[in-house]
Amino acid sequence: MTVCVVGLGYIGLPTAVMLASHGCEVVGVDKSDFVIENLRQETVVIEEPELAEITKECVMNGSFRPSKTPEEADAFIIAVPTPYHNDKEHSCDLTYVLQAAESILPYIKQGDTIILESTVAPRSTKEYLQPMFEKAGFEAGKDIYLAHCPERVLPGRILYELEHNDRIIGGITLECSKKAAKIYETFVKGELILTNARTAELSKCIENTYRDVNIALSNELAKICNELKIDCMDVIRMANRHPRVNLMTPAPGVGGHCLAIDPYFICAKAKTTSKLIRLARDINTSMPEYVEKHVRKILPNQNSKIAVLGLAYKGDIDDIRESPSIKVIGRLKKDYTIMMYDPHVRNQSTTTLEEAVRNADLILVLCDHKEFRTLNHKQLAEWMKQPILFDTKNFFDAQEGSGLTIINYGNLYQYLD
Ligand code: SAJ
């Protein structure tokens, strides 16, 4: 089977090489020269376990070919970003999806399967993609097979989850679902669940919304505990001993290209009904300001130096999209000297750990990379002017005798009395 994958980002590339390593002949298309040139030289710029190795192997054995332009194939997979519109509603912006669909139109022939993997607002496949192909003379379910099969893999575990998660296959017709399932049969060990496109679209959006709403509950609990002078991390630990309770961990906000975006797609489509979802978004987007407010209390002198640990939107990855860390830094940088350290995200603005921490008045932890867990607190305290660490991810354990004071959401109130 020949497959053309359009979009070689965090989802498209792993999907393309997964197909290529399971017997398909894959051409991977991206409009970025940087992405294509790197891939041709067998270099992967995305940090994800095993991705570099498997990509290199597929490029070398010819099963995966990076290209700037699409080619004829039995199946086409669209995996491009779907940001939100910069309007009040944050509705789903289909620009990249429609451009990708347009780019494959000249290569489509009778009998081809076309799959949209990008997360989209409910009804988008039927209302936007189907008419585009029908205008070109291809009736979905008869001439071509069109389906929405949302990706559901967790960054940091992408290759494992691609293979083992169940997969929702939402065809425009049942025949479309069956044809799309054939593609995923090549590598998915989980169950392939056939449904229609609109159910698949909303299922995907609500999965991320479910997580976002639950995180909002914990973020709100952190604020409540702070007000009532109760350790919120203890409360979460206790409540989670109930067999049917599983509270999430409060944090400096919700980042990434998924949880921070997809809930808006539902809100924009069901404006008056989606009240809880909207409120959860507001609570989560308020967290960077909450962190800022407390940093200002801990460090009233605005000329102080802050060492920020972690720029990525979550631990052990290099992705900074919608990162709460970037938002917190944005709020503090005009009044404080900010130095940044991130072992996964390296750019012109980051420094070494020692450069960041030396003479700092505060270490502000905004991301839970595993490298941070093994830091020597005594060494950090010796480098600092004032040995205080504010752990907004609540994952540092105090090291006895280190001299480093650790503040987290659990004990924040004790230090600000
Ligand atoms: N976070 C918290 N508290 C927690 C857990 C997470 O504040 O207890 C924060 C993280 O720090 C991060 C954000 O939430 O900023 C999102 O991280 P995540 O690990 O929850 O999820 P993503 O965005 O990396 O991946 C999600 C996954 N969705 C679900 O688990 C329902 C993944 O399976 C999806 O494929 C992915 O979105 C996607 O692409 O849609």
mmCIF file of N, CA, C and O and ligand atoms in Angstrom, residues 11 119 151-155 161 204 207-208 211 215 248-251 253-256 258-259 262 313-314 324 393, ligand 1:
data_model
loop_
_atom_site.group_PDB
_atom_site.id
_atom_site.type_symbol
_atom_site.label_atom_id
_atom_site.label_comp_id
_atom_site.label_asym_id
_atom_site.label_seq_id
_atom_site.Cartn_x
_atom_site.Cartn_y
_atom_site.Cartn_z
ATOM 1 N N ILE A 11 2.787 14.573 15.054
ATOM 2 C CA ILE A 11 1.917 13.429 14.788
ATOM 3 C C ILE A 11 2.198 12.820 13.415
ATOM 4 O O ILE A 11 2.320 11.606 13.264
ATOM 5 N N THR A 119 -7.028 17.421 14.850
ATOM 6 C CA THR A 119 -8.203 17.660 15.689
ATOM 7 C C THR A 119 -9.004 18.825 15.109
ATOM 8 O O THR A 119 -8.432 19.887 14.832
ATOM 9 N N GLU A 151 -5.926 11.633 16.042
ATOM 10 C CA GLU A 151 -4.766 11.099 16.774
ATOM 11 C C GLU A 151 -5.062 11.265 18.255
ATOM 12 O O GLU A 151 -5.713 12.225 18.655
ATOM 13 N N ARG A 152 -4.578 10.330 19.090
ATOM 14 C CA ARG A 152 -4.860 10.403 20.531
ATOM 15 C C ARG A 152 -3.630 10.059 21.359
ATOM 16 O O ARG A 152 -3.735 9.603 22.493
ATOM 17 N N VAL A 153 -2.451 10.265 20.753
ATOM 18 C CA VAL A 153 -1.232 9.794 21.416
ATOM 19 C C VAL A 153 -0.615 10.860 22.321
ATOM 20 O O VAL A 153 -0.699 12.047 22.038
ATOM 21 N N LEU A 154 0.024 10.412 23.378
ATOM 22 C CA LEU A 154 0.587 11.314 24.372
ATOM 23 C C LEU A 154 2.036 11.649 24.036
ATOM 24 O O LEU A 154 2.880 10.744 23.943
ATOM 25 N N PRO A 155 2.349 12.940 23.835
ATOM 26 C CA PRO A 155 3.755 13.303 23.616
ATOM 27 C C PRO A 155 4.636 12.715 24.719
ATOM 28 O O PRO A 155 4.300 12.785 25.900
ATOM 29 N N GLU A 161 1.988 4.568 22.018
ATOM 30 C CA GLU A 161 0.524 4.752 22.001
ATOM 31 C C GLU A 161 -0.075 4.643 20.598
ATOM 32 O O GLU A 161 -1.209 4.207 20.434
ATOM 33 N N LYS A 204 -12.924 13.183 20.167
ATOM 34 C CA LYS A 204 -11.549 13.650 20.331
ATOM 35 C C LYS A 204 -11.503 14.944 21.154
ATOM 36 O O LYS A 204 -10.730 15.078 22.100
ATOM 37 N N GLU A 207 -12.253 14.347 24.873
ATOM 38 C CA GLU A 207 -11.201 13.653 25.639
ATOM 39 C C GLU A 207 -10.242 14.681 26.257
ATOM 40 O O GLU A 207 -9.947 14.622 27.455
ATOM 41 N N ASN A 208 -9.794 15.613 25.438
ATOM 42 C CA ASN A 208 -8.875 16.629 25.958
ATOM 43 C C ASN A 208 -9.597 17.597 26.890
ATOM 44 O O ASN A 208 -9.015 18.106 27.853
ATOM 45 N N ARG A 211 -9.860 16.185 30.411
ATOM 46 C CA ARG A 211 -8.622 16.360 31.172
ATOM 47 C C ARG A 211 -8.463 17.822 31.606
ATOM 48 O O ARG A 211 -8.083 18.113 32.730
ATOM 49 N N ILE A 215 -8.176 19.187 35.438
ATOM 50 C CA ILE A 215 -7.015 19.963 35.907
ATOM 51 C C ILE A 215 -7.506 21.289 36.511
ATOM 52 O O ILE A 215 -7.001 21.744 37.530
ATOM 53 N N MET A 248 -6.261 15.566 39.696
ATOM 54 C CA MET A 248 -5.031 15.824 38.949
ATOM 55 C C MET A 248 -4.109 16.715 39.786
ATOM 56 O O MET A 248 -4.477 17.128 40.885
ATOM 57 N N THR A 249 -2.963 17.053 39.222
ATOM 58 C CA THR A 249 -1.989 17.880 39.944
ATOM 59 C C THR A 249 -2.110 19.337 39.501
ATOM 60 O O THR A 249 -2.050 19.623 38.302
ATOM 61 N N PRO A 250 -2.241 20.252 40.472
ATOM 62 C CA PRO A 250 -2.279 21.668 40.079
ATOM 63 C C PRO A 250 -0.919 22.093 39.517
ATOM 64 O O PRO A 250 0.100 21.477 39.815
ATOM 65 N N ALA A 251 -0.912 23.127 38.716
ATOM 66 C CA ALA A 251 0.309 23.501 37.991
ATOM 67 C C ALA A 251 0.241 24.978 37.600
ATOM 68 O O ALA A 251 -0.756 25.653 37.888
ATOM 69 N N GLY A 253 -0.450 26.215 34.921
ATOM 70 C CA GLY A 253 -1.334 26.401 33.765
ATOM 71 C C GLY A 253 -1.337 25.141 32.926
ATOM 72 O O GLY A 253 -0.641 24.178 33.240
ATOM 73 N N VAL A 254 -2.127 25.163 31.889
ATOM 74 C CA VAL A 254 -2.229 24.004 30.991
ATOM 75 C C VAL A 254 -1.677 24.416 29.630
ATOM 76 O O VAL A 254 -2.122 25.394 29.046
ATOM 77 N N GLY A 255 -0.683 23.669 29.162
ATOM 78 C CA GLY A 255 -0.072 24.028 27.884
ATOM 79 C C GLY A 255 -0.228 22.947 26.842
ATOM 80 O O GLY A 255 -0.996 22.003 27.004
ATOM 81 N N GLY A 256 0.548 23.098 25.769
ATOM 82 C CA GLY A 256 0.496 22.129 24.679
ATOM 83 C C GLY A 256 -0.520 22.536 23.636
ATOM 84 O O GLY A 256 -1.338 23.439 23.849
ATOM 85 N N CYS A 258 -3.001 20.876 22.616
ATOM 86 C CA CYS A 258 -4.216 20.048 22.652
ATOM 87 C C CYS A 258 -5.197 20.530 23.707
ATOM 88 O O CYS A 258 -6.235 21.083 23.387
ATOM 89 N N LEU A 259 -4.860 20.305 24.987
ATOM 90 C CA LEU A 259 -5.792 20.670 26.058
ATOM 91 C C LEU A 259 -6.084 22.166 26.078
ATOM 92 O O LEU A 259 -7.177 22.596 26.445
ATOM 93 N N ASP A 262 -8.312 22.539 22.136
ATOM 94 C CA ASP A 262 -9.487 21.778 21.695
ATOM 95 C C ASP A 262 -10.797 22.129 22.431
ATOM 96 O O ASP A 262 -11.864 22.143 21.798
ATOM 97 N N TYR A 313 6.143 22.771 27.754
ATOM 98 C CA TYR A 313 4.798 22.828 28.336
ATOM 99 C C TYR A 313 4.543 21.711 29.344
ATOM 100 O O TYR A 313 3.615 21.789 30.146
ATOM 101 N N LYS A 314 5.405 20.668 29.316
ATOM 102 C CA LYS A 314 5.356 19.656 30.367
ATOM 103 C C LYS A 314 6.709 18.940 30.418
ATOM 104 O O LYS A 314 7.582 19.209 29.571
ATOM 105 N N PRO A 324 2.804 27.262 29.700
ATOM 106 C CA PRO A 324 2.554 28.196 30.800
ATOM 107 C C PRO A 324 3.839 28.909 31.215
ATOM 108 O O PRO A 324 3.809 30.066 31.637
ATOM 109 N N LYS A 393 5.225 22.992 40.113
ATOM 110 C CA LYS A 393 4.783 21.669 39.662
ATOM 111 C C LYS A 393 4.682 20.692 40.836
ATOM 112 O O LYS A 393 4.314 19.528 40.642
HETATM 113 N N1 SAJ B 1 -1.163 18.968 33.426
HETATM 114 C C1 SAJ B 1 -1.468 19.485 34.674
HETATM 115 N N2 SAJ B 1 -1.821 18.628 35.671
HETATM 116 C C2 SAJ B 1 -1.890 17.277 35.476
HETATM 117 C C3 SAJ B 1 -1.611 16.752 34.197
HETATM 118 C C4 SAJ B 1 -1.257 17.624 33.193
HETATM 119 O O1 SAJ B 1 -1.417 20.711 34.885
HETATM 120 O O2 SAJ B 1 -2.209 16.570 36.450
HETATM 121 C C5 SAJ B 1 -0.771 19.875 32.326
HETATM 122 C C6 SAJ B 1 0.618 19.579 31.746
HETATM 123 O O3 SAJ B 1 1.634 20.117 32.547
HETATM 124 C C7 SAJ B 1 0.511 20.233 30.382
HETATM 125 C C8 SAJ B 1 -0.960 20.045 30.017
HETATM 126 O O4 SAJ B 1 -1.625 19.697 31.219
HETATM 127 O O5 SAJ B 1 0.808 21.612 30.451
HETATM 128 C C9 SAJ B 1 -1.206 18.966 28.974
HETATM 129 O O6 SAJ B 1 -0.408 17.807 29.227
HETATM 130 P P1 SAJ B 1 -0.977 16.324 29.138
HETATM 131 O O7 SAJ B 1 0.123 15.393 29.485
HETATM 132 O O8 SAJ B 1 -2.214 16.225 29.939
HETATM 133 O O9 SAJ B 1 -1.448 16.157 27.647
HETATM 134 P P2 SAJ B 1 -0.811 16.475 26.195
HETATM 135 O O10 SAJ B 1 -1.331 17.804 25.754
HETATM 136 O O11 SAJ B 1 0.640 16.279 26.166
HETATM 137 O O12 SAJ B 1 -1.526 15.317 25.335
HETATM 138 C C10 SAJ B 1 -2.952 15.254 25.308
HETATM 139 C C11 SAJ B 1 -3.379 13.784 25.563
HETATM 140 N N3 SAJ B 1 -4.814 13.756 25.838
HETATM 141 C C12 SAJ B 1 -5.342 13.068 26.892
HETATM 142 O O13 SAJ B 1 -4.655 12.486 27.703
HETATM 143 C C13 SAJ B 1 -6.823 13.059 27.003
HETATM 144 C C14 SAJ B 1 -3.035 12.915 24.360
HETATM 145 O O14 SAJ B 1 -3.531 11.608 24.532
HETATM 146 C C15 SAJ B 1 -3.607 13.528 23.066
HETATM 147 O O15 SAJ B 1 -3.302 12.771 21.922
HETATM 148 C C16 SAJ B 1 -2.989 14.893 22.906
HETATM 149 O O16 SAJ B 1 -3.412 15.696 24.036
HETATM 150 C C17 SAJ B 1 -3.469 15.495 21.592
HETATM 151 O O17 SAJ B 1 -2.653 15.540 20.650
HETATM 152 O O18 SAJ B 1 -4.632 15.860 21.469
#
